[in-house]
Every structure is written in structure tokens, then in C-alpha cells.
mmCIF file of C-alpha atoms in Angstrom:
data_model
loop_
_atom_site.group_PDB
_atom_site.id
_atom_site.type_symbol
_atom_site.label_atom_id
_atom_site.label_comp_id
_atom_site.label_asym_id
_atom_site.label_seq_id
_atom_site.Cartn_x
_atom_site.Cartn_y
_atom_site.Cartn_z
ATOM 1 C CA MET A 121 118.248 -6.903 31.826
ATOM 2 C CA ALA A 122 120.392 -5.536 29.013
ATOM 3 C CA LEU A 123 122.688 -2.754 29.682
ATOM 4 C CA GLU A 124 122.028 0.571 27.732
ATOM 5 C CA LEU A 125 124.735 2.852 26.423
ATOM 6 C CA SER A 126 125.487 5.893 28.574
ATOM 7 C CA THR A 127 124.148 8.922 26.755
ATOM 8 C CA SER A 128 127.707 10.155 26.834
ATOM 9 C CA GLN A 129 128.839 7.340 24.689
ATOM 10 C CA PRO A 130 128.461 7.545 20.881
ATOM 11 C CA PRO A 131 126.563 4.604 19.306
ATOM 12 C CA VAL A 132 128.746 1.751 18.142
ATOM 13 C CA ILE A 133 129.163 1.189 14.443
ATOM 14 C CA ARG A 134 130.642 -2.296 13.654
ATOM 15 C CA ASP A 135 132.669 -3.203 10.551
ATOM 16 C CA GLU A 136 129.735 -5.101 9.061
ATOM 17 C CA ASP A 137 127.594 -1.959 9.728
ATOM 18 C CA PHE A 138 129.918 0.249 7.845
ATOM 19 C CA LEU A 139 130.023 -2.154 4.810
ATOM 20 C CA VAL A 140 126.200 -2.351 4.715
ATOM 21 C CA PHE A 141 125.978 1.558 4.842
ATOM 22 C CA ARG A 142 128.591 1.961 2.282
ATOM 23 C CA GLU A 143 126.850 -0.297 -0.197
ATOM 24 C CA TYR A 144 123.462 1.310 0.370
ATOM 25 C CA PHE A 145 124.778 4.785 0.086
ATOM 26 C CA TYR A 146 126.760 3.978 -3.120
ATOM 27 C CA ARG A 147 123.562 2.640 -4.743
ATOM 28 C CA LYS A 148 121.643 5.683 -3.767
ATOM 29 C CA THR A 149 124.068 8.390 -4.634
ATOM 30 C CA GLY A 150 126.950 6.821 -6.636
ATOM 31 C CA ILE A 151 129.435 8.039 -3.864
ATOM 32 C CA MET A 152 131.664 5.145 -2.680
ATOM 33 C CA PHE A 153 133.467 5.761 0.659
ATOM 34 C CA ALA A 154 136.827 4.149 0.691
ATOM 35 C CA ASP A 155 138.085 2.498 3.971
ATOM 36 C CA ASN A 156 140.330 5.619 4.764
ATOM 37 C CA LYS A 157 136.985 7.488 4.993
ATOM 38 C CA ARG A 158 135.798 5.288 7.805
ATOM 39 C CA TYR A 159 136.279 7.929 10.572
ATOM 40 C CA PHE A 160 134.368 10.492 8.658
ATOM 41 C CA VAL A 161 131.578 8.124 8.007
ATOM 42 C CA ASP A 162 131.342 7.147 11.610
ATOM 43 C CA LYS A 163 131.378 10.500 13.075
ATOM 44 C CA ARG A 164 128.557 11.634 10.903
ATOM 45 C CA LEU A 165 126.506 8.630 11.406
ATOM 46 C CA GLN A 166 126.940 8.610 15.147
ATOM 47 C CA HIS A 167 125.798 12.267 15.137
ATOM 48 C CA LEU A 168 122.645 11.600 13.103
ATOM 49 C CA MET A 169 121.824 8.431 15.252
ATOM 50 C CA THR A 170 122.192 10.413 18.407
ATOM 51 C CA GLN A 171 120.047 13.100 16.978
ATOM 52 C CA GLY A 172 117.230 10.773 16.046
ATOM 53 C CA GLY A 173 117.453 8.915 19.480
ATOM 54 C CA HIS A 174 118.630 5.622 17.773
ATOM 55 C CA ARG A 175 120.983 3.564 20.057
ATOM 56 C CA SER A 176 121.567 0.903 17.426
ATOM 57 C CA PHE A 177 122.830 1.234 13.618
ATOM 58 C CA ARG A 178 120.234 -1.352 12.712
ATOM 59 C CA GLY A 179 117.428 0.694 14.060
ATOM 60 C CA TYR A 180 118.754 3.896 12.362
ATOM 61 C CA PHE A 181 119.271 2.085 9.150
ATOM 62 C CA ASP A 182 115.730 0.758 9.039
ATOM 63 C CA THR A 183 114.367 4.197 9.438
ATOM 64 C CA VAL A 184 116.678 5.491 6.599
ATOM 65 C CA CYS A 185 115.553 2.669 4.354
ATOM 66 C CA SER A 186 111.842 3.268 5.109
ATOM 67 C CA ARG A 187 110.045 4.941 2.270
ATOM 68 C CA SER A 188 107.787 6.613 4.800
ATOM 69 C CA ASP A 189 110.552 8.777 6.223
ATOM 70 C CA ALA A 190 112.234 10.421 3.129
ATOM 71 C CA ARG A 191 113.555 13.177 5.529
ATOM 72 C CA ALA A 192 115.839 10.707 7.282
ATOM 73 C CA MET A 193 117.369 9.815 3.939
ATOM 74 C CA GLN A 194 117.753 13.429 2.872
ATOM 75 C CA SER A 195 119.450 14.321 6.197
ATOM 76 C CA LEU A 196 121.835 11.450 5.629
ATOM 77 C CA VAL A 197 122.645 12.683 2.161
ATOM 78 C CA ASN A 198 123.214 16.232 3.467
ATOM 79 C CA ALA A 199 125.559 15.021 6.293
ATOM 80 C CA MET A 200 127.624 13.002 4.056
ATOM 81 C CA THR A 201 128.283 15.230 1.147
ATOM 82 C CA VAL A 202 131.210 17.540 1.501
ATOM 83 C CA ASN A 203 130.605 21.242 0.545
ATOM 84 C CA GLU A 204 133.506 23.587 0.302
ATOM 85 C CA THR A 205 133.807 26.330 -2.293
ATOM 86 C CA TYR A 206 134.417 29.970 -2.799
ATOM 87 C CA PHE A 207 133.563 32.620 -5.462
ATOM 88 C CA TYR A 208 135.646 32.491 -8.741
ATOM 89 C CA ARG A 209 137.171 29.168 -7.964
ATOM 90 C CA GLU A 210 139.252 27.900 -10.887
ATOM 91 C CA GLU A 211 138.523 31.454 -12.548
ATOM 92 C CA TYR A 212 140.189 30.350 -15.764
ATOM 93 C CA GLN A 213 137.191 28.430 -16.733
ATOM 94 C CA PHE A 214 134.947 31.457 -16.310
ATOM 95 C CA LYS A 215 137.276 33.489 -18.424
ATOM 96 C CA CYS A 216 136.947 30.728 -21.086
ATOM 97 C CA LEU A 217 133.037 30.868 -20.725
ATOM 98 C CA VAL A 218 133.035 34.533 -21.688
ATOM 99 C CA GLN A 219 135.839 34.604 -24.182
ATOM 100 C CA SER A 220 135.411 31.305 -26.003
ATOM 101 C CA MET A 221 132.565 29.054 -25.231
ATOM 102 C CA LEU A 222 129.607 31.587 -25.389
ATOM 103 C CA PRO A 223 130.928 33.399 -28.430
ATOM 104 C CA GLU A 224 130.945 29.950 -30.141
ATOM 105 C CA ILE A 225 127.552 28.918 -28.786
ATOM 106 C CA THR A 226 125.851 32.088 -29.790
ATOM 107 C CA ARG A 227 127.675 32.962 -33.202
ATOM 108 C CA THR A 228 124.660 31.867 -35.191
ATOM 109 C CA ARG A 229 121.948 32.461 -32.655
ATOM 110 C CA PRO A 230 119.451 35.293 -32.999
ATOM 111 C CA ARG A 231 119.483 38.318 -30.717
ATOM 112 C CA GLY A 232 117.167 37.369 -27.766
ATOM 113 C CA ASP A 233 117.656 33.607 -27.922
ATOM 114 C CA THR A 234 117.815 31.790 -24.704
ATOM 115 C CA VAL A 235 121.328 30.508 -23.289
ATOM 116 C CA LYS A 236 121.295 28.004 -20.506
ATOM 117 C CA ILE A 237 124.128 27.372 -18.126
ATOM 118 C CA TRP A 238 123.895 24.739 -15.357
ATOM 119 C CA SER A 239 125.963 24.473 -12.074
ATOM 120 C CA VAL A 240 125.620 21.090 -10.714
ATOM 121 C CA PRO A 241 126.479 20.340 -7.860
ATOM 122 C CA CYS A 242 125.985 23.980 -6.825
ATOM 123 C CA SER A 243 126.837 23.571 -3.024
ATOM 124 C CA THR A 244 126.192 26.919 -1.246
ATOM 125 C CA GLY A 245 125.792 28.857 -4.395
ATOM 126 C CA GLU A 246 129.203 30.423 -4.998
ATOM 127 C CA GLU A 247 129.583 28.868 -8.285
ATOM 128 C CA PRO A 248 126.203 29.893 -9.955
ATOM 129 C CA TYR A 249 126.550 33.371 -8.584
ATOM 130 C CA SER A 250 130.150 33.583 -9.724
ATOM 131 C CA ILE A 251 128.774 32.619 -13.129
ATOM 132 C CA ALA A 252 126.203 35.452 -13.021
ATOM 133 C CA PHE A 253 128.829 38.012 -11.762
ATOM 134 C CA TYR A 254 131.216 37.023 -14.510
ATOM 135 C CA LEU A 255 128.783 37.290 -17.249
ATOM 136 C CA LEU A 256 127.534 40.733 -16.093
ATOM 137 C CA GLU A 257 131.081 42.021 -15.691
ATOM 138 C CA HIS A 258 133.013 40.428 -18.654
ATOM 139 C CA TRP A 259 130.713 39.327 -21.405
ATOM 140 C CA SER A 260 129.832 42.102 -23.755
ATOM 141 C CA GLN A 261 126.870 40.322 -25.277
ATOM 142 C CA VAL A 262 125.168 39.599 -22.022
ATOM 143 C CA ASP A 263 122.181 41.973 -22.800
ATOM 144 C CA ASP A 264 121.745 40.493 -26.262
ATOM 145 C CA PHE A 265 120.513 37.086 -24.898
ATOM 146 C CA ASN A 266 118.150 35.702 -22.435
ATOM 147 C CA ILE A 267 120.534 34.289 -19.897
ATOM 148 C CA GLU A 268 119.150 31.296 -17.655
ATOM 149 C CA ILE A 269 121.340 30.017 -14.881
ATOM 150 C CA PHE A 270 120.382 26.771 -13.180
ATOM 151 C CA ALA A 271 121.794 25.357 -9.892
ATOM 152 C CA SER A 272 121.337 21.983 -8.510
ATOM 153 C CA ASP A 273 122.446 19.796 -5.607
ATOM 154 C CA ILE A 274 121.727 16.609 -3.937
ATOM 155 C CA ASP A 275 122.005 18.329 -0.532
ATOM 156 C CA THR A 276 118.845 20.459 0.261
ATOM 157 C CA GLU A 277 120.484 22.148 3.214
ATOM 158 C CA VAL A 278 123.240 23.717 1.170
ATOM 159 C CA MET A 279 120.692 24.760 -1.423
ATOM 160 C CA GLN A 280 118.721 26.719 1.227
ATOM 161 C CA ARG A 281 122.086 28.628 2.041
ATOM 162 C CA ALA A 282 122.489 29.145 -1.676
ATOM 163 C CA LYS A 283 119.183 30.777 -2.027
ATOM 164 C CA LEU A 284 119.799 33.213 0.823
ATOM 165 C CA GLY A 285 123.120 33.945 -0.798
ATOM 166 C CA ILE A 286 124.994 35.377 2.331
ATOM 167 C CA TYR A 287 128.794 34.850 2.412
ATOM 168 C CA ALA A 288 131.579 35.588 4.584
ATOM 169 C CA THR A 289 134.594 37.618 3.549
ATOM 170 C CA ARG A 290 136.719 34.505 2.927
ATOM 171 C CA SER A 291 134.406 33.274 0.384
ATOM 172 C CA LEU A 292 134.279 36.505 -1.454
ATOM 173 C CA GLN A 293 138.126 37.360 -1.232
ATOM 174 C CA ASN A 294 138.660 36.898 -5.021
ATOM 175 C CA VAL A 295 135.705 39.292 -6.061
ATOM 176 C CA SER A 296 136.794 42.900 -6.850
ATOM 177 C CA LYS A 297 135.192 45.646 -4.494
ATOM 178 C CA GLN A 298 133.514 47.250 -7.387
ATOM 179 C CA THR A 299 131.775 43.894 -8.404
ATOM 180 C CA LEU A 300 130.684 43.347 -4.607
ATOM 181 C CA ALA A 301 129.344 46.944 -4.443
ATOM 182 C CA LYS A 302 127.252 46.186 -7.502
ATOM 183 C CA TYR A 303 125.771 42.871 -6.845
ATOM 184 C CA THR A 304 125.962 42.519 -2.814
ATOM 185 C CA THR A 305 124.890 44.313 0.115
ATOM 186 C CA ASP A 306 126.599 44.476 3.720
ATOM 187 C CA VAL A 307 124.484 42.465 6.123
ATOM 188 C CA GLY A 308 126.696 42.761 9.121
ATOM 189 C CA ASP A 309 129.252 40.692 10.974
ATOM 190 C CA GLY A 310 131.485 40.847 7.858
ATOM 191 C CA ASN A 311 128.943 39.029 5.621
ATOM 192 C CA ARG A 312 127.559 40.171 2.387
ATOM 193 C CA GLN A 313 124.283 39.044 0.580
ATOM 194 C CA VAL A 314 123.791 38.767 -3.071
ATOM 195 C CA ILE A 315 121.179 41.190 -4.303
ATOM 196 C CA GLU A 316 117.628 40.094 -4.441
ATOM 197 C CA PRO A 317 117.150 40.441 -8.171
ATOM 198 C CA LEU A 318 120.166 38.404 -8.805
ATOM 199 C CA ARG A 319 119.118 35.604 -6.304
ATOM 200 C CA ASN A 320 115.790 35.514 -7.834
ATOM 201 C CA SER A 321 117.286 34.990 -11.291
ATOM 202 C CA ILE A 322 118.898 31.523 -10.457
ATOM 203 C CA HIS A 323 116.674 28.603 -10.884
ATOM 204 C CA PHE A 324 117.240 26.153 -7.951
ATOM 205 C CA SER A 325 116.427 22.614 -7.806
ATOM 206 C CA ARG A 326 117.370 19.299 -6.080
ATOM 207 C CA VAL A 327 119.086 16.787 -8.474
ATOM 208 C CA ASN A 328 120.733 13.441 -8.207
ATOM 209 C CA LEU A 329 122.953 13.089 -11.201
ATOM 210 C CA LEU A 330 122.504 9.362 -11.146
ATOM 211 C CA ASP A 331 118.793 9.560 -11.125
ATOM 212 C CA LEU A 332 118.114 12.369 -13.512
ATOM 213 C CA PRO A 333 114.734 11.695 -15.353
ATOM 214 C CA ARG A 334 115.135 11.241 -19.174
ATOM 215 C CA GLY A 335 113.486 14.049 -20.951
ATOM 216 C CA ASP A 336 113.775 16.250 -17.785
ATOM 217 C CA ARG A 337 112.052 19.593 -19.145
ATOM 218 C CA VAL A 338 113.945 21.763 -16.761
ATOM 219 C CA HIS A 339 117.501 20.414 -17.473
ATOM 220 C CA ASN A 340 117.524 20.010 -21.252
ATOM 221 C CA ALA A 341 119.007 22.020 -24.074
ATOM 222 C CA ILE A 342 121.705 23.160 -21.698
ATOM 223 C CA ASP A 343 124.576 25.113 -23.391
ATOM 224 C CA VAL A 344 127.168 24.865 -20.666
ATOM 225 C CA VAL A 345 127.382 22.670 -17.649
ATOM 226 C CA PHE A 346 129.626 23.174 -14.740
ATOM 227 C CA CYS A 347 130.189 19.829 -12.985
ATOM 228 C CA ARG A 348 133.161 20.423 -11.005
ATOM 229 C CA ASN A 349 134.939 18.166 -8.502
ATOM 230 C CA VAL A 350 132.059 15.749 -7.968
ATOM 231 C CA LEU A 351 132.899 12.883 -10.215
ATOM 232 C CA ILE A 352 136.091 12.296 -8.304
ATOM 233 C CA TYR A 353 133.835 10.876 -5.467
ATOM 234 C CA PHE A 354 132.167 8.321 -7.900
ATOM 235 C CA ASP A 355 133.443 4.924 -9.079
ATOM 236 C CA ASP A 356 133.825 4.262 -12.821
ATOM 237 C CA VAL A 357 130.345 2.958 -13.230
ATOM 238 C CA SER A 358 128.684 5.971 -11.585
ATOM 239 C CA ARG A 359 130.992 8.343 -13.418
ATOM 240 C CA ARG A 360 129.732 6.974 -16.856
ATOM 241 C CA THR A 361 126.155 7.146 -15.638
ATOM 242 C CA ALA A 362 126.623 10.730 -14.595
ATOM 243 C CA ALA A 363 128.374 11.387 -18.005
ATOM 244 C CA GLU A 364 125.692 10.010 -20.004
ATOM 245 C CA ALA A 365 123.074 12.031 -17.807
ATOM 246 C CA LEU A 366 125.103 15.318 -18.775
ATOM 247 C CA PHE A 367 125.305 14.383 -22.322
ATOM 248 C CA GLU A 368 121.561 13.957 -22.529
ATOM 249 C CA THR A 369 120.823 17.457 -21.002
ATOM 250 C CA LEU A 370 123.279 19.328 -23.514
ATOM 251 C CA ARG A 371 122.356 20.884 -26.882
ATOM 252 C CA PRO A 372 124.414 19.856 -29.698
ATOM 253 C CA GLY A 373 127.659 21.865 -29.473
ATOM 254 C CA GLY A 374 127.331 22.264 -25.650
ATOM 255 C CA PHE A 375 130.152 22.197 -23.226
ATOM 256 C CA VAL A 376 130.856 20.407 -19.934
ATOM 257 C CA CYS A 377 133.628 22.047 -17.546
ATOM 258 C CA LEU A 378 135.004 19.586 -15.111
ATOM 259 C CA GLY A 379 137.329 20.146 -12.122
ATOM 260 C CA HIS A 380 141.019 20.527 -12.768
ATOM 261 C CA SER A 381 141.846 16.909 -11.627
ATOM 262 C CA GLU A 382 139.050 15.400 -13.658
ATOM 263 C CA SER A 383 138.891 14.163 -17.360
ATOM 264 C CA MET A 384 135.973 13.073 -19.297
ATOM 265 C CA SER A 385 138.123 11.084 -21.814
ATOM 266 C CA ARG A 386 138.847 8.610 -18.975
ATOM 267 C CA ILE A 387 135.122 8.376 -18.386
ATOM 268 C CA SER A 388 133.134 8.307 -21.566
ATOM 269 C CA SER A 389 133.953 8.477 -25.278
ATOM 270 C CA LEU A 390 130.702 10.596 -25.884
ATOM 271 C CA PHE A 391 132.478 13.973 -25.582
ATOM 272 C CA GLN A 392 135.007 15.563 -27.779
ATOM 273 C CA MET A 393 137.889 17.334 -26.076
ATOM 274 C CA ARG A 394 138.317 20.957 -26.835
ATOM 275 C CA LYS A 395 141.309 23.055 -25.897
ATOM 276 C CA PHE A 396 140.916 26.883 -25.477
ATOM 277 C CA ALA A 397 144.044 28.743 -24.496
ATOM 278 C CA ASP A 398 144.920 26.955 -21.328
ATOM 279 C CA VAL A 399 141.534 25.500 -20.634
ATOM 280 C CA ILE A 400 140.501 21.985 -21.608
ATOM 281 C CA VAL A 401 136.711 21.489 -21.655
ATOM 282 C CA HIS A 402 134.407 18.612 -23.261
ATOM 283 C CA GLN A 403 131.987 19.292 -25.973
ATOM 284 C CA LYS A 404 128.868 17.305 -27.283
ATOM 285 C CA ALA A 405 129.329 17.225 -30.964
ATOM 286 C CA PRO A 406 127.504 19.947 -32.906
#
């Protein structure tokens, strides 16, 4: 009779299991876990395996790979993606948005025209709501155009939190009290919630940048994309695939804002580099 693991012991993940998982997750998401992420991966896999009642990696992995159990795969993606952000992160890009990018984009547009801004990945929503706050507070032409803000992530759990729009003081520390009073309400325990009209104005959707359908009717003719601090988790092939997907979604003359440690010039030659004051962004040729 084979001995079973004690319920107090975490399931064992062997070296070969880690390699099989890493390759599979890379093919599905474009995210490649380096060897130094082994502890992070093992802990999350063991939690998911225990949660699902799996005592062996093979049993769990077969469940994840099964097309009939899409929830297992989504739970895996949710567990493995890192989501840490706050309001007005890298604020200089928002300043550039209202002072340079949008004035250039709308210069020849008629009043009432639609301007589309896309936050991907949106994580728990701080970025798309920051964009909305910033436009309302700092762009003088905000009422002259139909602004549509889209927010997407591969992680469905963080998107649910984004839709609720409830944030702790730490996340909101860079937002002025006046702005908070206008666009959020106190919901107790030191938390504030984005007001309902503003929450309802954001279009949320699940998106995998590496599997974005061509001709997607929602994510097309975008004017500005905020795609910050995600390409650093991809390898070169996945970065190029993501860059091409972003390029396809943009209108001619549209802009992409990356994280401060990322550079499109090292990924793809599709974009032109633009420098506004102290901000470097990437543009699809007009």
C-alpha cells in the first residue's frame, strides 16, 4: 500500500514538474519564469493543488490542461500574475497625456469626436481611474470630446476588484484631498470607493495581449495605450508579439506609454520614439 502525504505537508513539485509548468505557462501567457522565481512558483502551485485536492503535480496539471475546466486555468493565471500598483504611479506620463499627447491627437478632430485610451494590464484599477481623475482635473478640453477609457487584464480576480473601485489610503496617498472628495466616497475602515458614475464609465474586459484577435472591435482605433511594467516579464519573442498587437490596435498617430524601465526601440521597429519634455513615448506613424 502506497503511503499518502500528510495533509500538513505541501505537495511535492519536482525539477521536471517545474520545467513542464514553466514551458506551458509561457506558451499560454508569454510570461517566462526564471530559475530564481522557483520558490514563488512552487508556493503558488502548492496552494492551488491543495485547494483543489490534488496530491500530485501530474493530476493538477492534467486538470489545468483540460479544455473542459477553464476555471482551473484562469485560477492559475490569477495566482501567477503579480499585481501591485497605486494611483498616479509614474505621474509624469499622465502630465504628458494632458499637456502633449492629447492636444496633438485632437488638434484636427471635430468637437464631440471620440478619444480612446486603453489601460492594459489594468490590474486592480488604479491606472484607469488615475487616467479618468487626471483628465477631469487637468485637461481643459475634457468636455469637448467623447472620452472612452478601456481597462483590460488577463487576471479576472483583479478586474473584479477594479470594478468595485475600493482602495486603501496607501493606494490613494498621491491623490489630493480635493480630488478624492469629488470622485470617491468613504466606505469605512480607511477605504474609499470611486463614485458609481465614474466606475460605470470604464469599459473592463479580459485580454491576453499575446492572443488578441485581429480586428477586435473593442480594442481598435485606440489613441493612447498605457502598457506599463508588463513587457519586462516577457521574453523577446513574446515582447514582439505584444508590440505588434498594440500597433494593430492604435490609430495612426496613436501613442504607447511603457514603464520607466522598458523601451520599445529594443523590442520592435514599428514605432517612432517621441520625446515630450522629460517623457519618452512611442508613436504609430501618423
